[in-house]
Structure formats: structure tokens, C-alpha cells
PDB file of C-alpha atoms in Angstrom:
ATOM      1  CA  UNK L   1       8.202 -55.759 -11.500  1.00  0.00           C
ATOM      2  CA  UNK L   2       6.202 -58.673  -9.417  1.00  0.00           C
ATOM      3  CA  UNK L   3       2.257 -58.663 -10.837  1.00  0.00           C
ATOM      4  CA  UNK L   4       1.415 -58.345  -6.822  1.00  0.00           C
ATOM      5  CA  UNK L   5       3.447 -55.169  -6.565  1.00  0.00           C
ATOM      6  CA  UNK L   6       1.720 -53.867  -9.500  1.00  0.00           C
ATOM      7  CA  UNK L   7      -1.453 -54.658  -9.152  1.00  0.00           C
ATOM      8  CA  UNK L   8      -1.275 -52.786  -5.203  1.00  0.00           C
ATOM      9  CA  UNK L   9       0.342 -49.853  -7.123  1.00  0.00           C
ATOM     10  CA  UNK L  10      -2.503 -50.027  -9.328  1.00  0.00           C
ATOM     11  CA  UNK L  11      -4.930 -50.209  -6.599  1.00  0.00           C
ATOM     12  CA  UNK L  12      -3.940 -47.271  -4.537  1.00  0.00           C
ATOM     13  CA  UNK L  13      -3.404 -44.991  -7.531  1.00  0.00           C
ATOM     14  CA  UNK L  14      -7.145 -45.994  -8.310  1.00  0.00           C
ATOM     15  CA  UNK L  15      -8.440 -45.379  -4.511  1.00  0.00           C
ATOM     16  CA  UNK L  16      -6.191 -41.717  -4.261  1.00  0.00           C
ATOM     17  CA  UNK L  17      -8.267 -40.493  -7.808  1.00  0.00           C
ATOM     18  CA  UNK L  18     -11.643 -41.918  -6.108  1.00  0.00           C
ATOM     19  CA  UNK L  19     -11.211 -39.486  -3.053  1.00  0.00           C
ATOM     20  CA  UNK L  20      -9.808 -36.841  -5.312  1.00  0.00           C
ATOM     21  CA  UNK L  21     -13.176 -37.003  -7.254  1.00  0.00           C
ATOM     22  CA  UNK L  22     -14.887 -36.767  -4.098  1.00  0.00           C
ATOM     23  CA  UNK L  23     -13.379 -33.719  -2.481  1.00  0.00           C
ATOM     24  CA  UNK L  24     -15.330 -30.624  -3.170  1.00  0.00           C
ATOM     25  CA  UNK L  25     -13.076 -27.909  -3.864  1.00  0.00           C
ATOM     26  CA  UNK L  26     -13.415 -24.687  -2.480  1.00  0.00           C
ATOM     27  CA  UNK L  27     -14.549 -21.665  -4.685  1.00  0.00           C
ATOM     28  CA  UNK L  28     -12.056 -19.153  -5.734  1.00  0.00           C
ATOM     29  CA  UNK L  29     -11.774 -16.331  -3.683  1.00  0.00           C
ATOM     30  CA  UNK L  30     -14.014 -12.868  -5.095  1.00  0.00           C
ATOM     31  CA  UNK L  31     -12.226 -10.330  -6.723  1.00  0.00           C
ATOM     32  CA  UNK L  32     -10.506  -8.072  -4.186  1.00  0.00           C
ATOM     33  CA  UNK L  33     -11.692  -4.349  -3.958  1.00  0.00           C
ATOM     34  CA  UNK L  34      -9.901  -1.648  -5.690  1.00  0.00           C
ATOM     35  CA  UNK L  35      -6.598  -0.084  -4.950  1.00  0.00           C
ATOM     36  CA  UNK L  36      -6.493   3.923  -4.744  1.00  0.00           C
ATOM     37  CA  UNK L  37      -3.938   5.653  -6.435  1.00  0.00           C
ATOM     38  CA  UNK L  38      -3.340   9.471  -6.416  1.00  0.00           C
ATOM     39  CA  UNK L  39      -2.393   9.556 -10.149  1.00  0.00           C
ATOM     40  CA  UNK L  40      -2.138  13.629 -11.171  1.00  0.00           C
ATOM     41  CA  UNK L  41      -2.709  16.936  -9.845  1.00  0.00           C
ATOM     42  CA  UNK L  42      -1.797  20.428 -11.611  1.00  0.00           C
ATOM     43  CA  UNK L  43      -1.664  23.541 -10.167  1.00  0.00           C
ATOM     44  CA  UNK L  44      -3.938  26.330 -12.024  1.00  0.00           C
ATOM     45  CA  UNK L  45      -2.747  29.023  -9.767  1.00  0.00           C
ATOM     46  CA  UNK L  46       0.189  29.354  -7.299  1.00  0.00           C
ATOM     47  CA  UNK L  47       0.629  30.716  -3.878  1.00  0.00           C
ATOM     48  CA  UNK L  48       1.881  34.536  -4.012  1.00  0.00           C
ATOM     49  CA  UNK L  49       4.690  33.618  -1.473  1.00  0.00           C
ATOM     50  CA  UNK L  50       8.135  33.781  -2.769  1.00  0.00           C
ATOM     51  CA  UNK L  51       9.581  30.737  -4.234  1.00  0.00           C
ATOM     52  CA  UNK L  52       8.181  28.186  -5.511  1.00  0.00           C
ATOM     53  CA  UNK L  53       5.076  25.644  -3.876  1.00  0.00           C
ATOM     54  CA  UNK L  54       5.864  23.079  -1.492  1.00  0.00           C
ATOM     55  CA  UNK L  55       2.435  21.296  -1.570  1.00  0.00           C
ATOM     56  CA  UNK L  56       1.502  17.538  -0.221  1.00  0.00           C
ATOM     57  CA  UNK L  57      -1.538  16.077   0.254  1.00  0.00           C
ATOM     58  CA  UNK L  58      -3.265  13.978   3.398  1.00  0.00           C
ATOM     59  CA  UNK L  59      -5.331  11.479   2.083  1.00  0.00           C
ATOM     60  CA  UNK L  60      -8.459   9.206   4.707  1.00  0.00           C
ATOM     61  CA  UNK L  61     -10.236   6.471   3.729  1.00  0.00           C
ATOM     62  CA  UNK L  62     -13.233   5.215   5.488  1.00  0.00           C
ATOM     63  CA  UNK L  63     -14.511   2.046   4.144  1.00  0.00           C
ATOM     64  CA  UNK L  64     -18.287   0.462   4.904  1.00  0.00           C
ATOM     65  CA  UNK L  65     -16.770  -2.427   7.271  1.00  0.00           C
ATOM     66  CA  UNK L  66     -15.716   0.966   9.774  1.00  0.00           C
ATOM     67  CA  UNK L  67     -11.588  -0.023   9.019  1.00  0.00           C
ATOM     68  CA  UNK L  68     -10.304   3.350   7.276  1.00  0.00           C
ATOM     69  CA  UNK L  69      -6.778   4.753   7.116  1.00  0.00           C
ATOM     70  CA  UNK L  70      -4.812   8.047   7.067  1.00  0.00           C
ATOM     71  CA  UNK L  71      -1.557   8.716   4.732  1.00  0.00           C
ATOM     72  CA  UNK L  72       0.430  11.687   3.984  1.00  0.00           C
ATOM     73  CA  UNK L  73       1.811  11.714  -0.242  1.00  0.00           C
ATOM     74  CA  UNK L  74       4.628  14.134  -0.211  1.00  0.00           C
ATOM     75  CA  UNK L  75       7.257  14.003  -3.297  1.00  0.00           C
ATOM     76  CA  UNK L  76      10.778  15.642  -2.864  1.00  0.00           C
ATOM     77  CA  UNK L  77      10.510  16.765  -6.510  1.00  0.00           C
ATOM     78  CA  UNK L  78       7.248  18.964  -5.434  1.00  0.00           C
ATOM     79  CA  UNK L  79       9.765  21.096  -2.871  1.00  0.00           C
ATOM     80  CA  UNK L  80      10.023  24.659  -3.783  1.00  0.00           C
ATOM     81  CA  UNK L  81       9.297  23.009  -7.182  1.00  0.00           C
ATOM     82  CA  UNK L  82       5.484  23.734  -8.265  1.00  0.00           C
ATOM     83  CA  UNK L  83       4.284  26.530  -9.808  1.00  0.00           C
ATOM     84  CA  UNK L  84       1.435  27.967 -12.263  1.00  0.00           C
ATOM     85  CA  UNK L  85       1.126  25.129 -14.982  1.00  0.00           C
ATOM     86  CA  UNK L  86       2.884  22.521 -13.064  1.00  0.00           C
ATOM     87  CA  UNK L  87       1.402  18.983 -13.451  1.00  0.00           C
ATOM     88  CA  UNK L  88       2.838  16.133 -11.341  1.00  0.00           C
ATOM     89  CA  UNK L  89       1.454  12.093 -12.032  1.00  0.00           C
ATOM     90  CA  UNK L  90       3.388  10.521  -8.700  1.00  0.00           C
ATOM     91  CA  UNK L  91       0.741   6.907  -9.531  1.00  0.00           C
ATOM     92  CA  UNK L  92       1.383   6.905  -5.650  1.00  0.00           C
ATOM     93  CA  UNK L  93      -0.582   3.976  -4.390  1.00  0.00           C
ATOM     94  CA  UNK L  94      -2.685   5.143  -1.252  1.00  0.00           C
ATOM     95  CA  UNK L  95      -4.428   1.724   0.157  1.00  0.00           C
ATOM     96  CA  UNK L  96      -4.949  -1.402  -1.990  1.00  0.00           C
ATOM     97  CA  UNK L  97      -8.625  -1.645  -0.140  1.00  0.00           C
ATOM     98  CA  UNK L  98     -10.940   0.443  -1.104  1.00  0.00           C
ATOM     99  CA  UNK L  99     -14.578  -0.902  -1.780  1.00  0.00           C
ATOM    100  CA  UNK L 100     -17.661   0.748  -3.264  1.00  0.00           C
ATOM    101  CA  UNK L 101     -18.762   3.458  -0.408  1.00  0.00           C
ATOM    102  CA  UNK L 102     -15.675   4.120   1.001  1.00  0.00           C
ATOM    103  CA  UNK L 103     -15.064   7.848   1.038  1.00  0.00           C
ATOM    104  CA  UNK L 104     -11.889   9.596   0.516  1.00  0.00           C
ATOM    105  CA  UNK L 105     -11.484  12.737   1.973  1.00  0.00           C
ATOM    106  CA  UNK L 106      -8.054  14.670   0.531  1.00  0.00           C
ATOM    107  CA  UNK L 107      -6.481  18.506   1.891  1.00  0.00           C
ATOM    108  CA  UNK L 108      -3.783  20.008   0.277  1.00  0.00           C
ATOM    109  CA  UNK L 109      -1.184  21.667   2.570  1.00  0.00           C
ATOM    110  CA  UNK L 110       1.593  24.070   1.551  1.00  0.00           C
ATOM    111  CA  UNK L 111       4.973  23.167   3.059  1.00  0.00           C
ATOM    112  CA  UNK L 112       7.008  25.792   4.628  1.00  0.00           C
ATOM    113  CA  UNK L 113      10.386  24.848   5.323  1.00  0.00           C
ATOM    114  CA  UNK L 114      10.070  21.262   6.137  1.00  0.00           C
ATOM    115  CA  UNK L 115       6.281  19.822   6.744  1.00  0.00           C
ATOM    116  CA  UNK L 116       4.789  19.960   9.882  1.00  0.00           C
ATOM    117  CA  UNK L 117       2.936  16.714   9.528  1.00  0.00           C
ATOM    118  CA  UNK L 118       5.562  14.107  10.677  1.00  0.00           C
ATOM    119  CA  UNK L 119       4.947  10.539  11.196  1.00  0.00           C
ATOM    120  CA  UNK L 120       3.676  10.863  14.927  1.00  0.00           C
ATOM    121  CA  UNK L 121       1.495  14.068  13.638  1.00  0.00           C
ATOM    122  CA  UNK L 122      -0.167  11.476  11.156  1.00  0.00           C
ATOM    123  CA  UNK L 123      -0.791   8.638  13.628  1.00  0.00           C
ATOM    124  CA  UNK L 124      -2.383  11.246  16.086  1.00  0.00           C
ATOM    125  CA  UNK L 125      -4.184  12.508  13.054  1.00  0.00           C
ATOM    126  CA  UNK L 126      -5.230   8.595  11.898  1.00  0.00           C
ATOM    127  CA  UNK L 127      -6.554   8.398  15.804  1.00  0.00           C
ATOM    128  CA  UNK L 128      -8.722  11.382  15.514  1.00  0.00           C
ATOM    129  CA  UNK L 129      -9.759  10.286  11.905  1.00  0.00           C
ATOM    130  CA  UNK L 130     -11.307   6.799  12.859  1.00  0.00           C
ATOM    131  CA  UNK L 131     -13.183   7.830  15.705  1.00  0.00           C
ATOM    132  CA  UNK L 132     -14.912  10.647  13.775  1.00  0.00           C
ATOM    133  CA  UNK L 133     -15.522   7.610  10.903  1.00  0.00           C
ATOM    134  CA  UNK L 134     -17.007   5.711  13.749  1.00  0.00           C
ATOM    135  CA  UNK L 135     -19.313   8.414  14.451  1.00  0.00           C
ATOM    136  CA  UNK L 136     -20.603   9.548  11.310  1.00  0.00           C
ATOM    137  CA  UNK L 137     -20.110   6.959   8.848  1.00  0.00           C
ATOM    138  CA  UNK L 138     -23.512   5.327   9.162  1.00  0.00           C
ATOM    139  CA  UNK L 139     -25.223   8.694   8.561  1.00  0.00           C
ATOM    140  CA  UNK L 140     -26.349   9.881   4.700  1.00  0.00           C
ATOM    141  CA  UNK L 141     -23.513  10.066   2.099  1.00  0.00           C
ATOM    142  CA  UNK L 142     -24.000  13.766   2.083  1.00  0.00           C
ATOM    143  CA  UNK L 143     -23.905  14.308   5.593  1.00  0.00           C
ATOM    144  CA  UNK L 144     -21.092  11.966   6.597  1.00  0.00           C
ATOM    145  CA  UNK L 145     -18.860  13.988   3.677  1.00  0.00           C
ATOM    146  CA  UNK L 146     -19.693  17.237   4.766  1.00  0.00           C
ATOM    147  CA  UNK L 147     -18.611  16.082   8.508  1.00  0.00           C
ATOM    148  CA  UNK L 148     -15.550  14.251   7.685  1.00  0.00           C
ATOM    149  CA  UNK L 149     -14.348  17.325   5.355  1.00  0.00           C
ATOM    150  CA  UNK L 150     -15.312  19.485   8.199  1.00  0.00           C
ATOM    151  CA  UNK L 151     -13.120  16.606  10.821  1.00  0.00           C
ATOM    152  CA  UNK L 152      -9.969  16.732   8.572  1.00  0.00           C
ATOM    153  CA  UNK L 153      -9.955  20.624   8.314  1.00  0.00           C
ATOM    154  CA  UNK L 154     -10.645  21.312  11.688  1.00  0.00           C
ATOM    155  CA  UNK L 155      -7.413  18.327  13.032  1.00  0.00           C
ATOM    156  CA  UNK L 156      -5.561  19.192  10.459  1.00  0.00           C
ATOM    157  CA  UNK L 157      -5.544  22.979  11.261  1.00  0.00           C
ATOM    158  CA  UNK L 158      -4.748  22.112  15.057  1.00  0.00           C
ATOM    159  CA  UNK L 159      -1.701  20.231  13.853  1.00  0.00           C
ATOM    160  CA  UNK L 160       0.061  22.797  11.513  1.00  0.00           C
ATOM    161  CA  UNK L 161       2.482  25.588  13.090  1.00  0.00           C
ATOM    162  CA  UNK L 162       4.055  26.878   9.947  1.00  0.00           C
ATOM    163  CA  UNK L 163       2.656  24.994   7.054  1.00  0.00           C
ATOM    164  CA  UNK L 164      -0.229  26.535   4.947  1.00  0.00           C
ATOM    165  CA  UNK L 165      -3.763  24.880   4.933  1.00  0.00           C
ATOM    166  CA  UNK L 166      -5.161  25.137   1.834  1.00  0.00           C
ATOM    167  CA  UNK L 167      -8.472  23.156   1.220  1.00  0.00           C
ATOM    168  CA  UNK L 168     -10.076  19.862   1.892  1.00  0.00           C
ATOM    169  CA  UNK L 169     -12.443  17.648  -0.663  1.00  0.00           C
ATOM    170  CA  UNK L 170     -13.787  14.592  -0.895  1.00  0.00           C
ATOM    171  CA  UNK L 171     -15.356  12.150  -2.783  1.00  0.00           C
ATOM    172  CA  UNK L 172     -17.208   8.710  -2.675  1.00  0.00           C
ATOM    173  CA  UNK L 173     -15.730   5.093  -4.041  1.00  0.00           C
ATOM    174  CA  UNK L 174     -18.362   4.166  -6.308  1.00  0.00           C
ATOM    175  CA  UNK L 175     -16.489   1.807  -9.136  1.00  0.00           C
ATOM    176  CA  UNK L 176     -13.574  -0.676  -8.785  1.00  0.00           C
ATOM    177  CA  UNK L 177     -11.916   1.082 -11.951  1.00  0.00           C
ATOM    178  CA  UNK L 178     -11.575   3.756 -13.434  1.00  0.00           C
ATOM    179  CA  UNK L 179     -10.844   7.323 -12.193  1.00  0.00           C
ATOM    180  CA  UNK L 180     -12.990   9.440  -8.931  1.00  0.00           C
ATOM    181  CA  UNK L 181     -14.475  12.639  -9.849  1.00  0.00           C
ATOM    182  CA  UNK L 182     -12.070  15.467  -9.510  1.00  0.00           C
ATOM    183  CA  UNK L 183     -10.711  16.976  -6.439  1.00  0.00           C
ATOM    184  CA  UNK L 184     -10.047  21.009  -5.502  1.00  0.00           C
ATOM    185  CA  UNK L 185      -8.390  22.926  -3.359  1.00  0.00           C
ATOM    186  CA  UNK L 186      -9.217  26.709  -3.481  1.00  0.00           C
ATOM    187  CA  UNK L 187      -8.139  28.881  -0.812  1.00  0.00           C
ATOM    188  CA  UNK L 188      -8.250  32.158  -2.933  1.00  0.00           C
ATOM    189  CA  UNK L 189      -4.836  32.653  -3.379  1.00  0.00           C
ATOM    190  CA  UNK L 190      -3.752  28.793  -4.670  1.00  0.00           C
ATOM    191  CA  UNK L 191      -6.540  26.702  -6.896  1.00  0.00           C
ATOM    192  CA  UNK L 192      -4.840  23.128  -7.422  1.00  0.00           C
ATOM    193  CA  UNK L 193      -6.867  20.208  -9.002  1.00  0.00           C
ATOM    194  CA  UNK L 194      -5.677  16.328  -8.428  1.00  0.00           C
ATOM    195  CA  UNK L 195      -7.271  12.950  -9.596  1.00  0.00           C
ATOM    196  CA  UNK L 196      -7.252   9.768  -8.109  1.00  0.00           C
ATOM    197  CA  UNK L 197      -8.143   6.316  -9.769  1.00  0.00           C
ATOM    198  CA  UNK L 198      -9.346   3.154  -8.891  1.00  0.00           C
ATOM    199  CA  UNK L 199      -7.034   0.049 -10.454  1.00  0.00           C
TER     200      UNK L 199
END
């Protein structure tokens, strides 16, 4: 090769490292918050109807920025399925966003038949869900929970024709791992438990 065409070669490979040197590259993005999973839930005591349970859970989560989300978690293998004893882990991924001070606010329903919450049922239900968020969610922890427990029972319970309400119960997003404190659902007749983790 011609010492000219080298030398140029040499050059620009020099004067591309210089403004390599120079750039200042950006810092890597933080950590991104937690993803929710509804891991486990047993049932201590089953409903005295005949058959087995039917349950599935509705799951909201308000997060600090005022964005927030509603879900249903229903299993085919929970249909006429759960009884006294029965422990389900589904690892069902709810959101993969939820920061410190979100709050998750969970009610177990008892399916009769087929459930009553369809997809259009949860998108009216989402609707109803954010604008009580917007409302409340700059209030104390304590009184923002009680309020959004009370909002999910209440637009739940307008939504259901044949499907059993049981109970609502909620907790606060206050690690990015490890599991929330534990859930329950007691309406006298059922008592169910369920866990859900941050990961």
C-alpha cells in the first residue's frame, strides 16, 4: 500500500478516536421499578354452595405519577376446582410498573357459571378506577386505602349479576423485591388468603 494512502488512513483513524474521547456518554438508564406478580393464594375455608369454588381476583394499581391500571387474574384450573386446603401459585404477572407508593387494591369474586366481569366490564371498571385514583390519591396512605377499597367494592358490586363478591384488601408498594404483606378475603362464609411479590 502507497505511504500517502497510509499515512491518510492513519490520520483519520487518529481524528475518529479524538472525537470518540470527546463525546460524553450518556448515563445508564436507573433501574426500572418492580414488576407485581400474584404468586399464591390458598383457600382456608370454602363457600357452602355446592360444587366446588370458582374464585378470580381483580387486581388496581395506582402508582405516585397518577398512571394506575385494572386487571382481572382468572385461571381455568380454579373452575369448580378450589376447595378447603386448596393452594394455587399462578406467578401471574400483573403490571411490570409498580414503584414504591403505589397501592394495590385486590377483591376476590366467586364465579358462578361463567364470570360476570368480561373484558368491556373491566375497561368500564379501569374508567371508574382512575378517576377515583385521581381523586384520592394525594390524600394520607390510610385514607386513600380505605377509599379506594371502599371504590372497588362499591363498582365492583354494581357490575356483578350472578357472581359472588367476596372481599376487597389492599396494600401499599413499599420495596422493589420481595413479597407485600398478605391479602384476605373474609366474607363469613369463604376466608381465602393470596400473596403477591415484587420481582
Amino acid at each position: 500500500m502507497p505511504t500517502r494512502t497510509i499515512r491518510r488512513s492513519f490520520r483519520a483513524a487518529t481524528a475518529v478516536l479524538a472525537v470518540m474521547a470527546g463525546l460524553v456518554l450518556p448515563a445508564p438508564p436507573a433501574a426500572a421499578a418492580g414488576g407485581l406478580r400474584f404468586e399464591e393464594f390458598k383457600c382456608y375455608m370454602a363457600s357452602a354452595e355446592d360444587g366446588d369454588d370458582s374464585p378470580y381476583f381483580v387486581v388496581f394499581v395506582g402508582r405516585p405519577d397518577g398512571t394506575n391500571m385494572t386487571t382481572r387474574v382468572r385461571k381455568s384450573w380454579w373452575d369448580d376446582n378450589v376447595d378447603t386446603g386448596y393452594v394455587s401459585k399462578p406467578q401471574h404477572l400483573v403490571t411490570s410498573y409498580a414503584p414504591n407508593n403505589s397501592l394495590v387494591v385486590v377483591t376476590l369474586v366467586e364465579e358462578d357459571v361463567n364470570p360476570d366481569l368480561g373484558q368491556s366490564e373491566i375497561n368500564s371498571l379501569a374508567f371508574a378506577m382512575n378517576n377515583y385514583w385521581q381523586d384520592y390519591r394525594h390524600a394520607d396512605k390510610a385514607y386513600t386505602s380505605e377509599k379506594m377499597r371502599q371504590a372497588m367494592s362499591a363498582s365492583l358490586d354494581a357490575r356483578l349479576a350472578n357472581d359472588d363478591f367476596i372481599g376487597t384488601d389492599s396494600e401499599w408498594v413499599t420495596t422493589q423485591s420481595g413479597w407485600l404483606p398478605r391479602l384476605e378475603f373474609d366474607d363469613h362464609s369463604s376466608l381465602y388468603r393470596a400473596w403477591l411479590r415484587m420481582a
